[in-house]
CSV table of N, CA and C in Angstrom, one decimal:
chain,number,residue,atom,x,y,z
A,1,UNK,N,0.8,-1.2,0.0
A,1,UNK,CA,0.0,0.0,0.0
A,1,UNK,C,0.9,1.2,0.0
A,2,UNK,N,0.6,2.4,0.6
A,2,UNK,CA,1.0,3.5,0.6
A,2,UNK,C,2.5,3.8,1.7
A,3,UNK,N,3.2,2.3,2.1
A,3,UNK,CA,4.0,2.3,2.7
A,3,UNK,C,5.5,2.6,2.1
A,4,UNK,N,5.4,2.4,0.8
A,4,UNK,CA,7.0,2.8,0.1
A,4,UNK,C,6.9,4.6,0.2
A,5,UNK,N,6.2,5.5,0.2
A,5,UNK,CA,6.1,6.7,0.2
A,5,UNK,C,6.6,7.4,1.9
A,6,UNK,N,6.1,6.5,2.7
A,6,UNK,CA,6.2,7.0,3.9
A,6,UNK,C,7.8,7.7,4.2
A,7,UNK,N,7.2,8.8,5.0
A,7,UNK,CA,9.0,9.6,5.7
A,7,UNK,C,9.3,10.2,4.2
A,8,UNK,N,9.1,10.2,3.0
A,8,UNK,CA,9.3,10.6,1.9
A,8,UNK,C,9.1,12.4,1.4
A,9,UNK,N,9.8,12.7,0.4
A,9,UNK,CA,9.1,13.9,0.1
A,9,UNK,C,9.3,14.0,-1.4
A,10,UNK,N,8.5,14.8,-2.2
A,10,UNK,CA,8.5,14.6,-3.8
A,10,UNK,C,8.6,16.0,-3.9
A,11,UNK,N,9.3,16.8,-4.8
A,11,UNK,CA,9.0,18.3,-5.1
A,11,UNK,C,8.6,18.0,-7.0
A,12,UNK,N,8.3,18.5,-7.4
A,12,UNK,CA,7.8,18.6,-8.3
A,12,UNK,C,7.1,20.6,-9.4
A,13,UNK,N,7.5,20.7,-11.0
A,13,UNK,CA,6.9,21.5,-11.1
A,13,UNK,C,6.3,21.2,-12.4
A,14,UNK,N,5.1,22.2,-12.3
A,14,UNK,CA,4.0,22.3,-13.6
A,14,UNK,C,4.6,22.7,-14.7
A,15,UNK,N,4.6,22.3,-15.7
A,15,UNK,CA,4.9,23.1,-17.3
A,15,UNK,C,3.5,23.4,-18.1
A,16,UNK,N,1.9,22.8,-17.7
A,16,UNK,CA,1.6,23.8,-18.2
A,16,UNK,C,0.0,23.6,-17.4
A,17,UNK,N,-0.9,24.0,-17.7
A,17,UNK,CA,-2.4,23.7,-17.0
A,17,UNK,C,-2.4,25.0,-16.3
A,18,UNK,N,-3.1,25.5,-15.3
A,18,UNK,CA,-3.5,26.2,-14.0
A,18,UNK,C,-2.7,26.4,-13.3
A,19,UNK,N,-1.9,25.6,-12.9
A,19,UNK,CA,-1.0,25.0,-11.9
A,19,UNK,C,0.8,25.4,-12.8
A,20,UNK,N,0.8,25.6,-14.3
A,20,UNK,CA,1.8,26.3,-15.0
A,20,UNK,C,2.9,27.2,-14.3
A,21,UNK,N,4.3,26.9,-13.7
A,21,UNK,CA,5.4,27.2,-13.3
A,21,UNK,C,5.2,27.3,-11.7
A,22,UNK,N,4.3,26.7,-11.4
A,22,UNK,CA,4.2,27.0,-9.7
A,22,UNK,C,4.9,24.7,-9.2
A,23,UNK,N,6.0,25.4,-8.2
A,23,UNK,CA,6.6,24.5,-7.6
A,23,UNK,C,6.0,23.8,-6.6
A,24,UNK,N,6.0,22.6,-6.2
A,24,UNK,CA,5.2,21.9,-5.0
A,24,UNK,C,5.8,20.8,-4.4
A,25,UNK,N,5.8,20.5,-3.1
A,25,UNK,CA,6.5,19.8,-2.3
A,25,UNK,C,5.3,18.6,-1.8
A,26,UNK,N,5.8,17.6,-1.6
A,26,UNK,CA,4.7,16.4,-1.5
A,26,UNK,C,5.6,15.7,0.1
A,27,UNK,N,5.2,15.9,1.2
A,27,UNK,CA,5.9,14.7,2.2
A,27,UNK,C,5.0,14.1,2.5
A,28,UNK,N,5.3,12.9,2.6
A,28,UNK,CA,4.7,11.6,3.3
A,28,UNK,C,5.0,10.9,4.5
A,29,UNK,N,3.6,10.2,5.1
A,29,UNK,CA,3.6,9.8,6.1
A,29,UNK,C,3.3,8.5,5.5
A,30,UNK,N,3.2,7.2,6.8
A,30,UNK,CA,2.7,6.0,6.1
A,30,UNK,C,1.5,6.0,5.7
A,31,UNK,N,0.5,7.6,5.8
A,31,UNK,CA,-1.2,7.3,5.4
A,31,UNK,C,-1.6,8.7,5.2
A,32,UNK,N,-0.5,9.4,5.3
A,32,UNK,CA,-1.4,11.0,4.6
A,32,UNK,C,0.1,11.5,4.2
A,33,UNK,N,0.0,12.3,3.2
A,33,UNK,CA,0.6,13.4,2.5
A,33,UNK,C,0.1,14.6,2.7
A,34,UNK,N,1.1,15.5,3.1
A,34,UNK,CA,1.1,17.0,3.4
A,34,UNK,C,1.4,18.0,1.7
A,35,UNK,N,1.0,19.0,1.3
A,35,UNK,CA,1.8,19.5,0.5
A,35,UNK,C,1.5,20.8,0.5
A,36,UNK,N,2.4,21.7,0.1
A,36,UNK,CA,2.7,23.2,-0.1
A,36,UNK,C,3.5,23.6,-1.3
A,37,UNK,N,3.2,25.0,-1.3
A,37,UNK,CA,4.0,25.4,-3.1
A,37,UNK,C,5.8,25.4,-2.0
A,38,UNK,N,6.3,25.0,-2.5
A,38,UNK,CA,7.5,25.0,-2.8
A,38,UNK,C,8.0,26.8,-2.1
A,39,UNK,N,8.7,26.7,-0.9
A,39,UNK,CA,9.1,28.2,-0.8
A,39,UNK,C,8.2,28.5,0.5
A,40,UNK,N,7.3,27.4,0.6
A,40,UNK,CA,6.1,28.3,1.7
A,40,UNK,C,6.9,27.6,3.0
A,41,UNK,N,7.1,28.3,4.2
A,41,UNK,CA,7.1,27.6,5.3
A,41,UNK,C,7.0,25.9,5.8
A,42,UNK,N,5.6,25.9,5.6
A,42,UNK,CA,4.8,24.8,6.0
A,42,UNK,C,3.4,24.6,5.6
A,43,UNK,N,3.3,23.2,5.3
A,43,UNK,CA,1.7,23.1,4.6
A,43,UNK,C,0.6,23.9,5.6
A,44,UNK,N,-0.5,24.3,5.0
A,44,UNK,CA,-1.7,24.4,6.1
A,44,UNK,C,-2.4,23.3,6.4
A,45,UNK,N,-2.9,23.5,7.3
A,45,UNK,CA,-4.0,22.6,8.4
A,45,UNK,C,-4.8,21.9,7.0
A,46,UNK,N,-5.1,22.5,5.8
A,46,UNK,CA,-6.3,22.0,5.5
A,46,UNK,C,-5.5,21.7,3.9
A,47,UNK,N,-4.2,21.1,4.1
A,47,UNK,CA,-3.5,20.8,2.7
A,47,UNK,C,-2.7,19.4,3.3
A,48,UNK,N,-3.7,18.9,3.7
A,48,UNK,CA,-3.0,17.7,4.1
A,48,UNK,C,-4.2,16.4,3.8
A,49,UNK,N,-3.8,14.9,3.4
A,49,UNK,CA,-5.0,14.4,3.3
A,49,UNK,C,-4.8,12.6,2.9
A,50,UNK,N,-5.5,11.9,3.0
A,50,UNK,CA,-4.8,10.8,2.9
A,50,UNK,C,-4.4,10.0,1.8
A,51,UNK,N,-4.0,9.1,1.1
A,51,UNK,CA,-3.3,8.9,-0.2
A,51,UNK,C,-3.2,7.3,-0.4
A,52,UNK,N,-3.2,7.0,-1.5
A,52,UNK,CA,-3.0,5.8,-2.3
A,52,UNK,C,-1.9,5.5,-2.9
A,53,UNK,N,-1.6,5.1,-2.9
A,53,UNK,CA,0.4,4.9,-3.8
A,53,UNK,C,0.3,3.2,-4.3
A,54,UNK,N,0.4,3.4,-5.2
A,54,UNK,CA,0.3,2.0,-5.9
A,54,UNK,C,2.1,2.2,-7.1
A,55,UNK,N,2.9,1.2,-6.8
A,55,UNK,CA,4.0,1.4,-8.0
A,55,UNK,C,4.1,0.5,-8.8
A,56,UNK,N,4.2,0.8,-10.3
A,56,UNK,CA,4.0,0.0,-11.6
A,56,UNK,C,5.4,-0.3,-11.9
A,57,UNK,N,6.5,-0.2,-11.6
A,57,UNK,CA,7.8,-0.5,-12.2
A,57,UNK,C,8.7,-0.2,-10.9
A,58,UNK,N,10.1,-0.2,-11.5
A,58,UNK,CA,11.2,0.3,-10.6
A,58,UNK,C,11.3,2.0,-10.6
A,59,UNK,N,10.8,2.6,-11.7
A,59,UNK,CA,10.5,3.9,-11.8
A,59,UNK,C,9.7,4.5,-11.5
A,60,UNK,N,8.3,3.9,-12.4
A,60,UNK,CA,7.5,4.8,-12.6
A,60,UNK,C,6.2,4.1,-11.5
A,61,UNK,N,5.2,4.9,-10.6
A,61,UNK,CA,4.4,4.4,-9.7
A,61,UNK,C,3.0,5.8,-9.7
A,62,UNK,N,2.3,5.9,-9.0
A,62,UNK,CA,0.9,5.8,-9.3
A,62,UNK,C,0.8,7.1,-7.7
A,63,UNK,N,0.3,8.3,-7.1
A,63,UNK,CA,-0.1,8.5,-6.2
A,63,UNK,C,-1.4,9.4,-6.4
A,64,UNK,N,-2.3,9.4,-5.2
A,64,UNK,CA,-3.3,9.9,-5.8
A,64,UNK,C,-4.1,10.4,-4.2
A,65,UNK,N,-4.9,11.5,-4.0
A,65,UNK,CA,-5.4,11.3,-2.9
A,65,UNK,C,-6.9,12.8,-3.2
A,66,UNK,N,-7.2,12.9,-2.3
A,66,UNK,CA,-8.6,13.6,-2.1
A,66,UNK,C,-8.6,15.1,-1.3
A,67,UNK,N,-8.5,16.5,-1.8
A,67,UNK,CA,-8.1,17.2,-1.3
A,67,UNK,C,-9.3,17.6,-0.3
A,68,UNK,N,-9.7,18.7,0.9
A,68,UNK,CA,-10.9,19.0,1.4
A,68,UNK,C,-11.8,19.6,0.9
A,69,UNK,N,-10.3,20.3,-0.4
A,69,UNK,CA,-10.9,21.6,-1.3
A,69,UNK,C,-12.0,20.6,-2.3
A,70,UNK,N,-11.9,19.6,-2.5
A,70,UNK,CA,-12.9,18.6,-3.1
A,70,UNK,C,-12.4,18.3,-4.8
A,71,UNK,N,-10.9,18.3,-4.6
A,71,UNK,CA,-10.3,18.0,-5.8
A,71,UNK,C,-10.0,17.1,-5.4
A,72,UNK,N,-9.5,16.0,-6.4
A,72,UNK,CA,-8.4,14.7,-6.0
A,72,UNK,C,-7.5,15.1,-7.5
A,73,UNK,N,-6.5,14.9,-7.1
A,73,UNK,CA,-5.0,14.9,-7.4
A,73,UNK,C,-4.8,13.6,-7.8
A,74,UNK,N,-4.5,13.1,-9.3
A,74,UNK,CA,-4.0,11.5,-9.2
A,74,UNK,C,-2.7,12.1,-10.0
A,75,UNK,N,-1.5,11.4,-9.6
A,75,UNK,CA,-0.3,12.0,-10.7
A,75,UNK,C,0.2,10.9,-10.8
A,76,UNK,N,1.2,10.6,-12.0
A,76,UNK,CA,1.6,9.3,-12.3
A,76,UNK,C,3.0,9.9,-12.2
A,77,UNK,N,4.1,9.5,-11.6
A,77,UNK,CA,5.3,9.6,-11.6
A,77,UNK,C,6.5,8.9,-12.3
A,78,UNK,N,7.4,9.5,-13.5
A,78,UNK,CA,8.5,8.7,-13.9
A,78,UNK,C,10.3,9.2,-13.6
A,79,UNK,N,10.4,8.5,-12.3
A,79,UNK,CA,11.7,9.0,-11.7
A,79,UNK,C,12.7,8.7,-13.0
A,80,UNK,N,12.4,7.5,-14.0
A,80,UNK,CA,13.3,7.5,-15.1
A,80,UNK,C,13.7,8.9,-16.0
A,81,UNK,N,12.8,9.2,-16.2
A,81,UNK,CA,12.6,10.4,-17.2
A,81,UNK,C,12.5,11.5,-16.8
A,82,UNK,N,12.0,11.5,-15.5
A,82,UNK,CA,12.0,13.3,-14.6
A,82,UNK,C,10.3,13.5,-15.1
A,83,UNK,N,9.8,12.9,-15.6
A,83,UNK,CA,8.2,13.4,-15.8
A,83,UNK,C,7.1,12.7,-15.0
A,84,UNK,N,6.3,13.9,-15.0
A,84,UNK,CA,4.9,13.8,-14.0
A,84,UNK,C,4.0,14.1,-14.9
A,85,UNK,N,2.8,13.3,-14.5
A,85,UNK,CA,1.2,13.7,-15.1
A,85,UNK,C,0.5,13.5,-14.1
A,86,UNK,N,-0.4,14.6,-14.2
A,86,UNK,CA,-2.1,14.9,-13.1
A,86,UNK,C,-2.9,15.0,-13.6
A,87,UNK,N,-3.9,14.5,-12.8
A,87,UNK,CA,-4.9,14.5,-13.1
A,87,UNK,C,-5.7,15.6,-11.8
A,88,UNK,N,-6.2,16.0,-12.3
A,88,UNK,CA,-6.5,17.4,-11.3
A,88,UNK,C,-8.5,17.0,-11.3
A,89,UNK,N,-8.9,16.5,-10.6
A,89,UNK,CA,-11.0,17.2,-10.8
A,89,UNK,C,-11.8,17.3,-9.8
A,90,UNK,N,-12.7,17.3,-9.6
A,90,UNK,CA,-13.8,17.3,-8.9
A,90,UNK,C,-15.5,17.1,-9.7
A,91,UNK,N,-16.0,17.6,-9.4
A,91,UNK,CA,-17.8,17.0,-10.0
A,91,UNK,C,-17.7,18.0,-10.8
A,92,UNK,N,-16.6,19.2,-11.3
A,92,UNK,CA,-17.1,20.2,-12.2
A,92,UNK,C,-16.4,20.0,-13.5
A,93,UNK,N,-14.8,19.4,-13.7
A,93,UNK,CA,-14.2,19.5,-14.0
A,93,UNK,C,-12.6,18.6,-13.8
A,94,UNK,N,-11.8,18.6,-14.8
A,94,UNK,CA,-11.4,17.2,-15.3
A,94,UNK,C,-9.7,18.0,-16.0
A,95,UNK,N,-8.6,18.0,-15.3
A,95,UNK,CA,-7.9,18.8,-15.3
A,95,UNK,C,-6.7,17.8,-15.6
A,96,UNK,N,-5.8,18.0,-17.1
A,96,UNK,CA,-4.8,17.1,-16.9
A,96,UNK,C,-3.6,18.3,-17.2
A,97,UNK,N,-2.4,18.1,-16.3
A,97,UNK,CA,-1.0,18.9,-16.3
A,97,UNK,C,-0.1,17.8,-16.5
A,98,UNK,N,1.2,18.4,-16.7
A,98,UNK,CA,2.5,18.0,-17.2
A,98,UNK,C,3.5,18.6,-16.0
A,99,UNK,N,4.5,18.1,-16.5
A,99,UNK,CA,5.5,18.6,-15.5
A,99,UNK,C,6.7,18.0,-14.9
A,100,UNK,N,7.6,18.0,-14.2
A,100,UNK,CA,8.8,17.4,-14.2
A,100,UNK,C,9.5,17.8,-13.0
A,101,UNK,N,10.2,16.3,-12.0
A,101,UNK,CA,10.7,16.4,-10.6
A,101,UNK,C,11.8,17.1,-10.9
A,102,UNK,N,11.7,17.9,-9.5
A,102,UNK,CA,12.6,18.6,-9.2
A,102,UNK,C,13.6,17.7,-8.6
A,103,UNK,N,13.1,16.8,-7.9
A,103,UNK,CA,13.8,15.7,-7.1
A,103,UNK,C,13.2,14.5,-7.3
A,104,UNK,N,13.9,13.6,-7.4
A,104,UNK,CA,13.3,12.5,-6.9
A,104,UNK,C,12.7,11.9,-5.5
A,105,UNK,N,12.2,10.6,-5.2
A,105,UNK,CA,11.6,10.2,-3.6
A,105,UNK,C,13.1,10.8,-3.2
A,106,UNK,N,13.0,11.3,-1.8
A,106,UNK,CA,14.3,11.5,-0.6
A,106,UNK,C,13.3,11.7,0.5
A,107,UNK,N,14.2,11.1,1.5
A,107,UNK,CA,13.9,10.6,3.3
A,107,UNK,C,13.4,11.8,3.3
A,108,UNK,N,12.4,12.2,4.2
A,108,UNK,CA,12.1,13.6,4.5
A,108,UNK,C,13.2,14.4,5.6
């Protein structure tokens, strides 16, 4: 389950969508992920939530979770290649971005 993520942290940035040049930090616990733009202090109270992590190779793996904001976030990660896809929606809307780690998984 969502145990290879844990103690982890992912930075990541957008190349294009909504979300286009803004940086973002992903740390993990063994059952929630926290995240903030990149630069900020510390996540808020209400940017934190629990997560799925499923991994399809030695590279590339699957995380995905439910924001309060009533988006869920699914991104597909390829540590090989440095690239990311999301899936960004909620009941209104259906959001896919691009984008490329800043880092790979590291211990938090």
């Amino acid at each position: 389950m969502a145990a290879d993520l844990g103690g982890k942290t992912i930075r990541w940035t957008y190349e294009d969508g909504p979300m286009k040049g803004k940086h973002f930090e992903h740390s993990f616990t063994s059952d929630t992920v926290a995240w903030k733009e990149a630069g900020e202090p510390k996540p808020s109270a209400d940017s934190q939530a629990k997560y799925q992590f499923k991994r399809i190779n030695d590279e590339v793996y699957v995380v995905s979770y439910l924001s309060s904001h009533g988006f869920t976030l699914t991104t597909v990660v390829d540590e090989g290649s440095g690239a990311i896809v999301s899936f960004a929606s909620n009941e209104k809307e259906l959001v896919v971005q691009h984008g490329s780690l800043e880092q790979k998984v590291r211990a938090a």
